[in-house]
PDB file of N, CA and C in Angstrom:
ATOM      1  N   MET A  24       0.745  -0.943  -0.062  1.00  0.00           N
ATOM      2  CA  MET A  24       0.332   0.377  -0.143  1.00  0.00           C
ATOM      3  C   MET A  24       1.053   1.203  -0.137  1.00  0.00           C
ATOM      4  N   ASN A  25       0.404   2.758  -0.561  1.00  0.00           N
ATOM      5  CA  ASN A  25       1.760   3.230  -1.265  1.00  0.00           C
ATOM      6  C   ASN A  25       0.074   4.691  -0.558  1.00  0.00           C
ATOM      7  N   CYS A  26       0.773   6.053  -0.714  1.00  0.00           N
ATOM      8  CA  CYS A  26       0.071   6.883  -1.270  1.00  0.00           C
ATOM      9  C   CYS A  26       0.015   7.951  -1.970  1.00  0.00           C
ATOM     10  N   LYS A  27       0.259   7.038  -3.646  1.00  0.00           N
ATOM     11  CA  LYS A  27      -0.071   7.781  -4.786  1.00  0.00           C
ATOM     12  C   LYS A  27      -1.436   7.526  -4.852  1.00  0.00           C
ATOM     13  N   GLY A  28      -1.936   9.550  -5.226  1.00  0.00           N
ATOM     14  CA  GLY A  28      -3.858   8.584  -5.248  1.00  0.00           C
ATOM     15  C   GLY A  28      -4.382  10.291  -5.316  1.00  0.00           C
ATOM     16  N   ILE A  29      -5.554  10.132  -5.541  1.00  0.00           N
ATOM     17  CA  ILE A  29      -6.191  11.199  -5.594  1.00  0.00           C
ATOM     18  C   ILE A  29      -7.287  11.403  -3.787  1.00  0.00           C
ATOM     19  N   TRP A  30      -6.503  12.885  -2.591  1.00  0.00           N
ATOM     20  CA  TRP A  30      -7.439  12.014  -2.093  1.00  0.00           C
ATOM     21  C   TRP A  30      -7.898  13.263  -1.336  1.00  0.00           C
ATOM     22  N   ILE A  31      -9.291  13.233  -0.836  1.00  0.00           N
ATOM     23  CA  ILE A  31      -9.629  14.313  -0.384  1.00  0.00           C
ATOM     24  C   ILE A  31      -9.190  14.566   1.029  1.00  0.00           C
ATOM     25  N   VAL A  32      -8.556  16.088   1.841  1.00  0.00           N
ATOM     26  CA  VAL A  32      -8.446  16.224   2.847  1.00  0.00           C
ATOM     27  C   VAL A  32      -9.593  16.622   4.037  1.00  0.00           C
ATOM     28  N   GLU A  33      -9.879  15.914   5.220  1.00  0.00           N
ATOM     29  CA  GLU A  33     -10.465  16.808   5.824  1.00  0.00           C
ATOM     30  C   GLU A  33      -9.996  16.616   7.226  1.00  0.00           C
ATOM     31  N   MET A  34     -10.325  18.059   8.204  1.00  0.00           N
ATOM     32  CA  MET A  34     -10.372  18.182   8.950  1.00  0.00           C
ATOM     33  C   MET A  34     -10.923  18.557   9.922  1.00  0.00           C
ATOM     34  N   LYS A  35     -10.512  17.996  11.524  1.00  0.00           N
ATOM     35  CA  LYS A  35     -12.020  17.998  12.095  1.00  0.00           C
ATOM     36  C   LYS A  35     -11.893  19.066  13.186  1.00  0.00           C
ATOM     37  N   GLY A  36     -13.090  19.862  12.927  1.00  0.00           N
ATOM     38  CA  GLY A  36     -13.753  20.999  13.601  1.00  0.00           C
ATOM     39  C   GLY A  36     -15.078  20.806  14.546  1.00  0.00           C
ATOM     40  N   PRO A  37     -15.339  21.824  15.059  1.00  0.00           N
ATOM     41  CA  PRO A  37     -16.654  21.979  16.403  1.00  0.00           C
ATOM     42  C   PRO A  37     -17.724  20.963  15.948  1.00  0.00           C
ATOM     43  N   TYR A  38     -17.695  21.294  14.412  1.00  0.00           N
ATOM     44  CA  TYR A  38     -19.286  20.391  14.321  1.00  0.00           C
ATOM     45  C   TYR A  38     -19.014  18.839  12.949  1.00  0.00           C
ATOM     46  N   GLY A  39     -17.772  18.291  13.253  1.00  0.00           N
ATOM     47  CA  GLY A  39     -17.082  17.303  12.421  1.00  0.00           C
ATOM     48  C   GLY A  39     -16.227  17.326  11.460  1.00  0.00           C
ATOM     49  N   TRP A  40     -16.143  16.330  10.436  1.00  0.00           N
ATOM     50  CA  TRP A  40     -15.174  16.296   9.852  1.00  0.00           C
ATOM     51  C   TRP A  40     -15.400  16.996   8.831  1.00  0.00           C
ATOM     52  N   GLU A  41     -14.389  18.313   8.411  1.00  0.00           N
ATOM     53  CA  GLU A  41     -15.090  19.388   7.412  1.00  0.00           C
ATOM     54  C   GLU A  41     -14.189  18.951   6.142  1.00  0.00           C
ATOM     55  N   ARG A  42     -14.902  18.731   4.714  1.00  0.00           N
ATOM     56  CA  ARG A  42     -13.649  18.363   3.629  1.00  0.00           C
ATOM     57  C   ARG A  42     -12.715  19.369   3.226  1.00  0.00           C
ATOM     58  N   ILE A  43     -11.474  19.915   3.035  1.00  0.00           N
ATOM     59  CA  ILE A  43     -11.378  21.591   3.230  1.00  0.00           C
ATOM     60  C   ILE A  43     -10.260  21.338   1.450  1.00  0.00           C
ATOM     61  N   ALA A  44      -9.987  20.322   1.022  1.00  0.00           N
ATOM     62  CA  ALA A  44      -8.851  20.254  -0.263  1.00  0.00           C
ATOM     63  C   ALA A  44      -9.155  19.566  -0.548  1.00  0.00           C
ATOM     64  N   MET A  45      -8.671  19.062  -2.252  1.00  0.00           N
ATOM     65  CA  MET A  45      -8.172  17.624  -2.190  1.00  0.00           C
ATOM     66  C   MET A  45      -6.585  17.850  -2.968  1.00  0.00           C
ATOM     67  N   ALA A  46      -6.078  16.252  -2.452  1.00  0.00           N
ATOM     68  CA  ALA A  46      -4.248  16.299  -2.999  1.00  0.00           C
ATOM     69  C   ALA A  46      -4.475  15.598  -3.525  1.00  0.00           C
ATOM     70  N   PHE A  47      -2.688  15.596  -4.395  1.00  0.00           N
ATOM     71  CA  PHE A  47      -2.353  15.004  -5.510  1.00  0.00           C
ATOM     72  C   PHE A  47      -1.209  14.442  -4.677  1.00  0.00           C
ATOM     73  N   MET A  48      -1.342  12.618  -4.473  1.00  0.00           N
ATOM     74  CA  MET A  48       0.371  12.480  -3.915  1.00  0.00           C
ATOM     75  C   MET A  48       0.868  11.614  -4.715  1.00  0.00           C
ATOM     76  N   LYS A  49       2.302  11.749  -5.689  1.00  0.00           N
ATOM     77  CA  LYS A  49       2.621  11.347  -6.619  1.00  0.00           C
ATOM     78  C   LYS A  49       4.086  11.524  -6.112  1.00  0.00           C
ATOM     79  N   ASN A  50       5.113  10.327  -5.834  1.00  0.00           N
ATOM     80  CA  ASN A  50       6.651  10.423  -5.977  1.00  0.00           C
ATOM     81  C   ASN A  50       6.652  10.940  -4.979  1.00  0.00           C
ATOM     82  N   GLY A  51       6.556  10.435  -3.761  1.00  0.00           N
ATOM     83  CA  GLY A  51       6.836  12.177  -2.872  1.00  0.00           C
ATOM     84  C   GLY A  51       6.395  13.815  -2.895  1.00  0.00           C
ATOM     85  N   GLU A  52       5.985  14.053  -4.009  1.00  0.00           N
ATOM     86  CA  GLU A  52       4.980  15.637  -3.796  1.00  0.00           C
ATOM     87  C   GLU A  52       3.836  15.618  -3.866  1.00  0.00           C
ATOM     88  N   TYR A  53       3.199  16.120  -2.851  1.00  0.00           N
ATOM     89  CA  TYR A  53       1.625  17.359  -2.585  1.00  0.00           C
ATOM     90  C   TYR A  53       1.351  18.038  -3.085  1.00  0.00           C
ATOM     91  N   LEU A  54       1.074  17.879  -3.776  1.00  0.00           N
ATOM     92  CA  LEU A  54      -0.331  19.084  -4.347  1.00  0.00           C
ATOM     93  C   LEU A  54      -1.995  18.868  -4.242  1.00  0.00           C
ATOM     94  N   GLY A  55      -2.519  20.576  -3.252  1.00  0.00           N
ATOM     95  CA  GLY A  55      -2.954  20.352  -2.939  1.00  0.00           C
ATOM     96  C   GLY A  55      -4.303  21.876  -3.331  1.00  0.00           C
ATOM     97  N   ALA A  56      -5.173  22.307  -3.355  1.00  0.00           N
ATOM     98  CA  ALA A  56      -5.901  22.980  -3.126  1.00  0.00           C
ATOM     99  C   ALA A  56      -7.623  22.268  -2.735  1.00  0.00           C
ATOM    100  N   GLY A  57      -8.350  24.039  -2.118  1.00  0.00           N
ATOM    101  CA  GLY A  57      -9.080  24.416  -1.866  1.00  0.00           C
ATOM    102  C   GLY A  57      -9.767  25.851  -2.435  1.00  0.00           C
ATOM    103  N   PRO A  58     -11.072  26.449  -1.921  1.00  0.00           N
ATOM    104  CA  PRO A  58     -11.875  26.756  -2.556  1.00  0.00           C
ATOM    105  C   PRO A  58     -11.202  28.072  -2.028  1.00  0.00           C
ATOM    106  N   ASN A  59      -9.940  28.601  -1.038  1.00  0.00           N
ATOM    107  CA  ASN A  59      -9.311  29.254  -0.616  1.00  0.00           C
ATOM    108  C   ASN A  59      -7.311  29.218  -0.504  1.00  0.00           C
ATOM    109  N   HIS A  60      -7.483  28.113  -1.204  1.00  0.00           N
ATOM    110  CA  HIS A  60      -5.443  28.125  -1.130  1.00  0.00           C
ATOM    111  C   HIS A  60      -4.911  27.427  -1.214  1.00  0.00           C
ATOM    112  N   TYR A  61      -4.168  27.029  -1.843  1.00  0.00           N
ATOM    113  CA  TYR A  61      -3.106  26.224  -2.141  1.00  0.00           C
ATOM    114  C   TYR A  61      -2.645  25.729  -1.091  1.00  0.00           C
ATOM    115  N   SER A  62      -2.140  24.378  -1.680  1.00  0.00           N
ATOM    116  CA  SER A  62      -0.200  23.760  -0.798  1.00  0.00           C
ATOM    117  C   SER A  62       0.182  23.249  -1.755  1.00  0.00           C
ATOM    118  N   VAL A  63       1.702  22.844  -1.795  1.00  0.00           N
ATOM    119  CA  VAL A  63       2.008  22.459  -2.314  1.00  0.00           C
ATOM    120  C   VAL A  63       3.336  21.981  -1.017  1.00  0.00           C
ATOM    121  N   GLY A  64       3.825  20.890  -0.720  1.00  0.00           N
ATOM    122  CA  GLY A  64       5.037  20.203  -1.137  1.00  0.00           C
ATOM    123  C   GLY A  64       5.126  18.247  -0.447  1.00  0.00           C
ATOM    124  N   SER A  65       5.906  17.761   0.673  1.00  0.00           N
ATOM    125  CA  SER A  65       6.344  16.697   0.177  1.00  0.00           C
ATOM    126  C   SER A  65       5.366  15.857   0.969  1.00  0.00           C
ATOM    127  N   TYR A  66       5.709  14.108   0.874  1.00  0.00           N
ATOM    128  CA  TYR A  66       5.260  13.597   1.739  1.00  0.00           C
ATOM    129  C   TYR A  66       6.161  11.986   2.044  1.00  0.00           C
ATOM    130  N   LYS A  67       6.260  11.662   3.065  1.00  0.00           N
ATOM    131  CA  LYS A  67       7.255  10.721   2.964  1.00  0.00           C
ATOM    132  C   LYS A  67       6.784   9.367   3.530  1.00  0.00           C
ATOM    133  N   GLU A  68       7.010   8.028   3.344  1.00  0.00           N
ATOM    134  CA  GLU A  68       6.550   6.800   3.567  1.00  0.00           C
ATOM    135  C   GLU A  68       7.614   5.738   4.464  1.00  0.00           C
ATOM    136  N   ASP A  69       7.296   5.772   5.708  1.00  0.00           N
ATOM    137  CA  ASP A  69       7.601   4.750   6.001  1.00  0.00           C
ATOM    138  C   ASP A  69       6.816   3.144   6.831  1.00  0.00           C
ATOM    139  N   GLY A  70       6.703   2.133   5.800  1.00  0.00           N
ATOM    140  CA  GLY A  70       5.603   1.926   6.839  1.00  0.00           C
ATOM    141  C   GLY A  70       4.151   2.157   6.316  1.00  0.00           C
ATOM    142  N   LYS A  71       3.380   1.936   6.964  1.00  0.00           N
ATOM    143  CA  LYS A  71       1.635   2.523   7.613  1.00  0.00           C
ATOM    144  C   LYS A  71       2.214   3.988   7.197  1.00  0.00           C
ATOM    145  N   ASP A  72       3.597   4.177   8.273  1.00  0.00           N
ATOM    146  CA  ASP A  72       3.499   5.337   8.632  1.00  0.00           C
ATOM    147  C   ASP A  72       3.752   7.125   7.439  1.00  0.00           C
ATOM    148  N   VAL A  73       2.980   8.349   7.389  1.00  0.00           N
ATOM    149  CA  VAL A  73       3.572   8.434   6.506  1.00  0.00           C
ATOM    150  C   VAL A  73       3.265  10.133   7.634  1.00  0.00           C
ATOM    151  N   GLN A  74       4.504  10.899   6.365  1.00  0.00           N
ATOM    152  CA  GLN A  74       4.730  12.156   7.063  1.00  0.00           C
ATOM    153  C   GLN A  74       4.486  13.246   5.857  1.00  0.00           C
ATOM    154  N   ILE A  75       3.190  14.108   5.969  1.00  0.00           N
ATOM    155  CA  ILE A  75       3.615  15.405   5.151  1.00  0.00           C
ATOM    156  C   ILE A  75       4.252  16.841   5.551  1.00  0.00           C
ATOM    157  N   SER A  76       4.422  17.345   4.726  1.00  0.00           N
ATOM    158  CA  SER A  76       5.100  19.088   4.725  1.00  0.00           C
ATOM    159  C   SER A  76       4.264  19.353   3.649  1.00  0.00           C
ATOM    160  N   ILE A  77       4.260  20.772   4.496  1.00  0.00           N
ATOM    161  CA  ILE A  77       3.703  21.098   3.532  1.00  0.00           C
ATOM    162  C   ILE A  77       3.483  22.764   3.465  1.00  0.00           C
ATOM    163  N   THR A  78       3.742  24.501   2.273  1.00  0.00           N
ATOM    164  CA  THR A  78       3.572  25.330   2.493  1.00  0.00           C
ATOM    165  C   THR A  78       1.996  25.342   2.419  1.00  0.00           C
ATOM    166  N   VAL A  79       0.632  26.031   2.584  1.00  0.00           N
ATOM    167  CA  VAL A  79      -0.316  26.481   2.446  1.00  0.00           C
ATOM    168  C   VAL A  79      -0.276  27.860   2.422  1.00  0.00           C
ATOM    169  N   THR A  80      -0.551  28.378   1.139  1.00  0.00           N
ATOM    170  CA  THR A  80      -0.785  29.777   0.734  1.00  0.00           C
ATOM    171  C   THR A  80      -2.484  29.779   0.771  1.00  0.00           C
ATOM    172  N   GLN A  81      -3.165  31.573   1.653  1.00  0.00           N
ATOM    173  CA  GLN A  81      -4.047  31.325   1.363  1.00  0.00           C
ATOM    174  C   GLN A  81      -4.335  32.656   0.758  1.00  0.00           C
ATOM    175  N   CYS A  82      -5.269  32.462   0.027  1.00  0.00           N
ATOM    176  CA  CYS A  82      -5.719  33.452  -0.877  1.00  0.00           C
ATOM    177  C   CYS A  82      -6.939  34.083  -0.534  1.00  0.00           C
ATOM    178  N   GLY A  83      -6.978  35.443  -1.138  1.00  0.00           N
ATOM    179  CA  GLY A  83      -7.789  35.899  -0.159  1.00  0.00           C
ATOM    180  C   GLY A  83      -7.822  36.495   1.339  1.00  0.00           C
ATOM    181  N   ALA A  84      -9.044  36.602   1.787  1.00  0.00           N
ATOM    182  CA  ALA A  84      -9.553  36.853   3.151  1.00  0.00           C
ATOM    183  C   ALA A  84      -8.750  35.744   4.021  1.00  0.00           C
ATOM    184  N   LEU A  85      -7.580  35.954   5.347  1.00  0.00           N
ATOM    185  CA  LEU A  85      -7.147  35.185   5.561  1.00  0.00           C
ATOM    186  C   LEU A  85      -7.925  34.588   6.407  1.00  0.00           C
ATOM    187  N   ARG A  86      -8.248  32.850   6.723  1.00  0.00           N
ATOM    188  CA  ARG A  86      -8.940  32.593   7.601  1.00  0.00           C
ATOM    189  C   ARG A  86      -8.220  31.135   8.723  1.00  0.00           C
ATOM    190  N   THR A  87      -9.328  31.967   9.850  1.00  0.00           N
ATOM    191  CA  THR A  87      -8.526  31.031  11.145  1.00  0.00           C
ATOM    192  C   THR A  87      -8.302  30.235  10.990  1.00  0.00           C
ATOM    193  N   ILE A  88      -7.251  29.139  11.973  1.00  0.00           N
ATOM    194  CA  ILE A  88      -6.652  28.180  11.507  1.00  0.00           C
ATOM    195  C   ILE A  88      -5.664  27.618  12.246  1.00  0.00           C
ATOM    196  N   PHE A  89      -5.995  26.686  13.243  1.00  0.00           N
ATOM    197  CA  PHE A  89      -4.527  26.199  14.219  1.00  0.00           C
ATOM    198  C   PHE A  89      -4.814  27.579  15.352  1.00  0.00           C
ATOM    199  N   GLY A  90      -5.694  27.947  15.780  1.00  0.00           N
ATOM    200  CA  GLY A  90      -5.782  28.594  16.518  1.00  0.00           C
ATOM    201  C   GLY A  90      -6.150  30.203  16.601  1.00  0.00           C
ATOM    202  N   GLN A  91      -5.392  30.452  15.383  1.00  0.00           N
ATOM    203  CA  GLN A  91      -5.404  32.243  15.128  1.00  0.00           C
ATOM    204  C   GLN A  91      -5.409  32.154  13.641  1.00  0.00           C
ATOM    205  N   LYS A  92      -5.367  33.238  13.327  1.00  0.00           N
ATOM    206  CA  LYS A  92      -5.214  33.854  12.234  1.00  0.00           C
ATOM    207  C   LYS A  92      -3.475  33.568  11.653  1.00  0.00           C
ATOM    208  N   PRO A  93      -3.144  32.815  10.420  1.00  0.00           N
ATOM    209  CA  PRO A  93      -1.748  32.835  10.364  1.00  0.00           C
ATOM    210  C   PRO A  93      -1.486  33.936   9.215  1.00  0.00           C
ATOM    211  N   PRO A  94      -0.338  33.872   8.781  1.00  0.00           N
ATOM    212  CA  PRO A  94       0.601  34.519   7.683  1.00  0.00           C
ATOM    213  C   PRO A  94      -0.279  33.912   6.671  1.00  0.00           C
ATOM    214  N   HIS A  95       0.188  34.637   5.483  1.00  0.00           N
ATOM    215  CA  HIS A  95      -0.598  34.456   4.077  1.00  0.00           C
ATOM    216  C   HIS A  95       0.247  33.329   4.001  1.00  0.00           C
ATOM    217  N   ASN A  96       1.454  32.351   4.194  1.00  0.00           N
ATOM    218  CA  ASN A  96       1.948  31.200   3.806  1.00  0.00           C
ATOM    219  C   ASN A  96       2.571  30.393   5.561  1.00  0.00           C
ATOM    220  N   LEU A  97       1.776  29.371   5.352  1.00  0.00           N
ATOM    221  CA  LEU A  97       1.642  28.611   6.889  1.00  0.00           C
ATOM    222  C   LEU A  97       2.443  27.332   6.285  1.00  0.00           C
ATOM    223  N   GLN A  98       3.440  27.247   6.902  1.00  0.00           N
ATOM    224  CA  GLN A  98       4.248  25.589   7.357  1.00  0.00           C
ATOM    225  C   GLN A  98       3.084  24.719   8.069  1.00  0.00           C
ATOM    226  N   VAL A  99       2.686  23.470   7.366  1.00  0.00           N
ATOM    227  CA  VAL A  99       2.305  23.098   8.043  1.00  0.00           C
ATOM    228  C   VAL A  99       2.974  21.624   8.253  1.00  0.00           C
ATOM    229  N   ILE A 100       3.228  20.997   8.998  1.00  0.00           N
ATOM    230  CA  ILE A 100       3.783  19.635   9.209  1.00  0.00           C
ATOM    231  C   ILE A 100       2.223  18.103   9.773  1.00  0.00           C
ATOM    232  N   SER A 101       2.107  17.062   8.827  1.00  0.00           N
ATOM    233  CA  SER A 101       1.677  16.425   9.216  1.00  0.00           C
ATOM    234  C   SER A 101       2.011  15.129   9.293  1.00  0.00           C
ATOM    235  N   GLU A 102       1.226  14.497  10.958  1.00  0.00           N
ATOM    236  CA  GLU A 102       2.047  12.269  10.833  1.00  0.00           C
ATOM    237  C   GLU A 102       0.518  11.742  11.083  1.00  0.00           C
ATOM    238  N   GLY A 103       0.573  10.682  10.362  1.00  0.00           N
ATOM    239  CA  GLY A 103      -0.398   9.767  10.138  1.00  0.00           C
ATOM    240  C   GLY A 103      -0.300   8.267  10.058  1.00  0.00           C
ATOM    241  N   LYS A 104      -1.128   7.241   9.810  1.00  0.00           N
ATOM    242  CA  LYS A 104      -1.074   6.145   9.621  1.00  0.00           C
ATOM    243  C   LYS A 104      -2.019   5.746   9.079  1.00  0.00           C
ATOM    244  N   LEU A 105      -1.532   4.721   7.657  1.00  0.00           N
ATOM    245  CA  LEU A 105      -1.959   4.866   6.146  1.00  0.00           C
ATOM    246  C   LEU A 105      -2.407   3.314   6.496  1.00  0.00           C
ATOM    247  N   GLU A 106      -4.012   3.780   6.374  1.00  0.00           N
ATOM    248  CA  GLU A 106      -4.859   2.014   6.426  1.00  0.00           C
ATOM    249  C   GLU A 106      -5.798   2.228   5.656  1.00  0.00           C
ATOM    250  N   LYS A 107      -5.242   0.869   4.618  1.00  0.00           N
ATOM    251  CA  LYS A 107      -6.118   0.526   2.996  1.00  0.00           C
ATOM    252  C   LYS A 107      -6.363   1.709   2.285  1.00  0.00           C
ATOM    253  N   ASP A 108      -7.052   3.299   2.181  1.00  0.00           N
ATOM    254  CA  ASP A 108      -7.183   4.036   1.595  1.00  0.00           C
ATOM    255  C   ASP A 108      -7.439   5.520   2.330  1.00  0.00           C
ATOM    256  N   GLN A 109      -7.263   5.195   3.672  1.00  0.00           N
ATOM    257  CA  GLN A 109      -7.705   6.110   4.778  1.00  0.00           C
ATOM    258  C   GLN A 109      -5.774   6.646   5.288  1.00  0.00           C
ATOM    259  N   ILE A 110      -5.696   7.344   5.755  1.00  0.00           N
ATOM    260  CA  ILE A 110      -4.330   8.288   6.247  1.00  0.00           C
ATOM    261  C   ILE A 110      -5.008   9.000   7.444  1.00  0.00           C
ATOM    262  N   ILE A 111      -5.260   8.670   8.309  1.00  0.00           N
ATOM    263  CA  ILE A 111      -5.363   9.274   9.917  1.00  0.00           C
ATOM    264  C   ILE A 111      -4.501  10.302  10.515  1.00  0.00           C
ATOM    265  N   GLY A 112      -4.717  10.792  10.979  1.00  0.00           N
ATOM    266  CA  GLY A 112      -3.464  11.636  11.952  1.00  0.00           C
ATOM    267  C   GLY A 112      -3.891  12.373  12.943  1.00  0.00           C
ATOM    268  N   THR A 113      -2.354  13.598  12.518  1.00  0.00           N
ATOM    269  CA  THR A 113      -2.627  15.441  12.953  1.00  0.00           C
ATOM    270  C   THR A 113      -1.694  15.700  12.523  1.00  0.00           C
ATOM    271  N   SER A 114      -1.993  17.152  12.318  1.00  0.00           N
ATOM    272  CA  SER A 114      -1.192  18.252  12.083  1.00  0.00           C
ATOM    273  C   SER A 114      -0.879  18.860  12.919  1.00  0.00           C
ATOM    274  N   LYS A 115       0.658  19.894  12.740  1.00  0.00           N
ATOM    275  CA  LYS A 115       0.371  21.191  13.176  1.00  0.00           C
ATOM    276  C   LYS A 115       1.574  22.491  12.613  1.00  0.00           C
ATOM    277  N   ALA A 116       0.897  23.587  12.926  1.00  0.00           N
ATOM    278  CA  ALA A 116       1.887  24.426  12.037  1.00  0.00           C
ATOM    279  C   ALA A 116       2.857  25.321  12.644  1.00  0.00           C
ATOM    280  N   GLU A 117       4.257  24.847  11.454  1.00  0.00           N
ATOM    281  CA  GLU A 117       4.919  25.649  11.881  1.00  0.00           C
ATOM    282  C   GLU A 117       4.915  26.882  13.544  1.00  0.00           C
ATOM    283  N   GLY A 118       5.549  26.981  14.443  1.00  0.00           N
ATOM    284  CA  GLY A 118       5.502  28.312  15.250  1.00  0.00           C
ATOM    285  C   GLY A 118       3.927  28.510  16.157  1.00  0.00           C
ATOM    286  N   ILE A 119       3.415  27.407  15.954  1.00  0.00           N
ATOM    287  CA  ILE A 119       1.892  27.767  16.538  1.00  0.00           C
ATOM    288  C   ILE A 119       2.499  26.193  17.533  1.00  0.00           C
ATOM    289  N   LYS A 120       2.240  26.595  19.355  1.00  0.00           N
ATOM    290  CA  LYS A 120       2.102  25.036  19.678  1.00  0.00           C
ATOM    291  C   LYS A 120       0.840  25.364  20.458  1.00  0.00           C
ATOM    292  N   LYS A 121       0.865  24.309  21.075  1.00  0.00           N
ATOM    293  CA  LYS A 121      -0.818  23.551  21.955  1.00  0.00           C
ATOM    294  C   LYS A 121      -2.295  23.261  20.694  1.00  0.00           C
ATOM    295  N   PHE A 122      -1.407  23.135  19.751  1.00  0.00           N
ATOM    296  CA  PHE A 122      -2.914  23.685  19.276  1.00  0.00           C
ATOM    297  C   PHE A 122      -2.740  22.407  17.726  1.00  0.00           C
ATOM    298  N   ASP A 123      -2.757  21.456  18.089  1.00  0.00           N
ATOM    299  CA  ASP A 123      -2.938  20.113  17.160  1.00  0.00           C
ATOM    300  C   ASP A 123      -4.509  19.853  16.017  1.00  0.00           C
ATOM    301  N   VAL A 124      -4.420  19.865  15.054  1.00  0.00           N
ATOM    302  CA  VAL A 124      -6.141  19.326  13.993  1.00  0.00           C
ATOM    303  C   VAL A 124      -5.969  17.859  13.958  1.00  0.00           C
ATOM    304  N   MET A 125      -7.269  17.400  14.370  1.00  0.00           N
ATOM    305  CA  MET A 125      -6.874  15.751  13.355  1.00  0.00           C
ATOM    306  C   MET A 125      -7.414  16.186  11.843  1.00  0.00           C
ATOM    307  N   LEU A 126      -6.272  15.564  11.495  1.00  0.00           N
ATOM    308  CA  LEU A 126      -6.576  15.285  10.000  1.00  0.00           C
ATOM    309  C   LEU A 126      -7.151  13.786   9.622  1.00  0.00           C
ATOM    310  N   ARG A 127      -8.008  13.735   8.654  1.00  0.00           N
ATOM    311  CA  ARG A 127      -8.039  12.097   7.917  1.00  0.00           C
ATOM    312  C   ARG A 127      -8.090  12.757   5.908  1.00  0.00           C
ATOM    313  N   LEU A 128      -6.918  12.066   5.587  1.00  0.00           N
ATOM    314  CA  LEU A 128      -6.797  11.611   3.898  1.00  0.00           C
ATOM    315  C   LEU A 128      -7.893  10.485   3.517  1.00  0.00           C
ATOM    316  N   THR A 129      -8.890  10.883   2.127  1.00  0.00           N
ATOM    317  CA  THR A 129      -9.589   9.619   2.002  1.00  0.00           C
ATOM    318  C   THR A 129      -9.128   9.264   0.562  1.00  0.00           C
ATOM    319  N   ARG A 130      -8.600   8.329   0.115  1.00  0.00           N
ATOM    320  CA  ARG A 130      -7.935   8.115  -1.316  1.00  0.00           C
ATOM    321  C   ARG A 130      -9.288   7.931  -2.311  1.00  0.00           C
ATOM    322  N   VAL A 131      -9.496   8.504  -2.990  1.00  0.00           N
ATOM    323  CA  VAL A 131     -10.678   8.729  -4.257  1.00  0.00           C
ATOM    324  C   VAL A 131     -10.567   8.117  -5.533  1.00  0.00           C
ATOM    325  N   GLY A 132      -8.898   8.627  -5.926  1.00  0.00           N
ATOM    326  CA  GLY A 132      -9.139   8.075  -7.278  1.00  0.00           C
ATOM    327  C   GLY A 132      -7.016   7.454  -7.014  1.00  0.00           C
ATOM    328  N   SER A 133      -6.707   7.600  -8.513  1.00  0.00           N
ATOM    329  CA  SER A 133      -6.244   6.963  -9.122  1.00  0.00           C
ATOM    330  C   SER A 133      -4.611   7.583  -9.894  1.00  0.00           C
ATOM    331  N   LEU A 134      -3.640   7.722  -9.712  1.00  0.00           N
ATOM    332  CA  LEU A 134      -2.691   8.310 -10.470  1.00  0.00           C
ATOM    333  C   LEU A 134      -1.850   7.694 -11.771  1.00  0.00           C
ATOM    334  N   GLU A 135      -2.804   6.185 -11.653  1.00  0.00           N
ATOM    335  CA  GLU A 135      -1.763   5.887 -12.927  1.00  0.00           C
ATOM    336  C   GLU A 135      -2.291   5.414 -14.318  1.00  0.00           C
TER     337      GLU A 135
END
């Protein structure tokens, strides 16, 4: 099992899981976008462990995330476990302590 594919990205909020983006993962590269942001970065796999490192760029009005309004470009590290077609874990923003966000990615397509 590997991370190659097209993924729905969700974060756990006060009202449950919120879809925030679509992501494309292939050969260690991560590209994602939603209606108000885009993300560029990389991922590493070690068995079922997955680490994703991205720069999130918000477009338009900045949205509060990780407990505060971030800068225009936000560095985010996510760690999770790959089980079948889901990655479940947490995300942390660089420079923001004590505020992790639960993350879930669900594979919805192939890049083959």
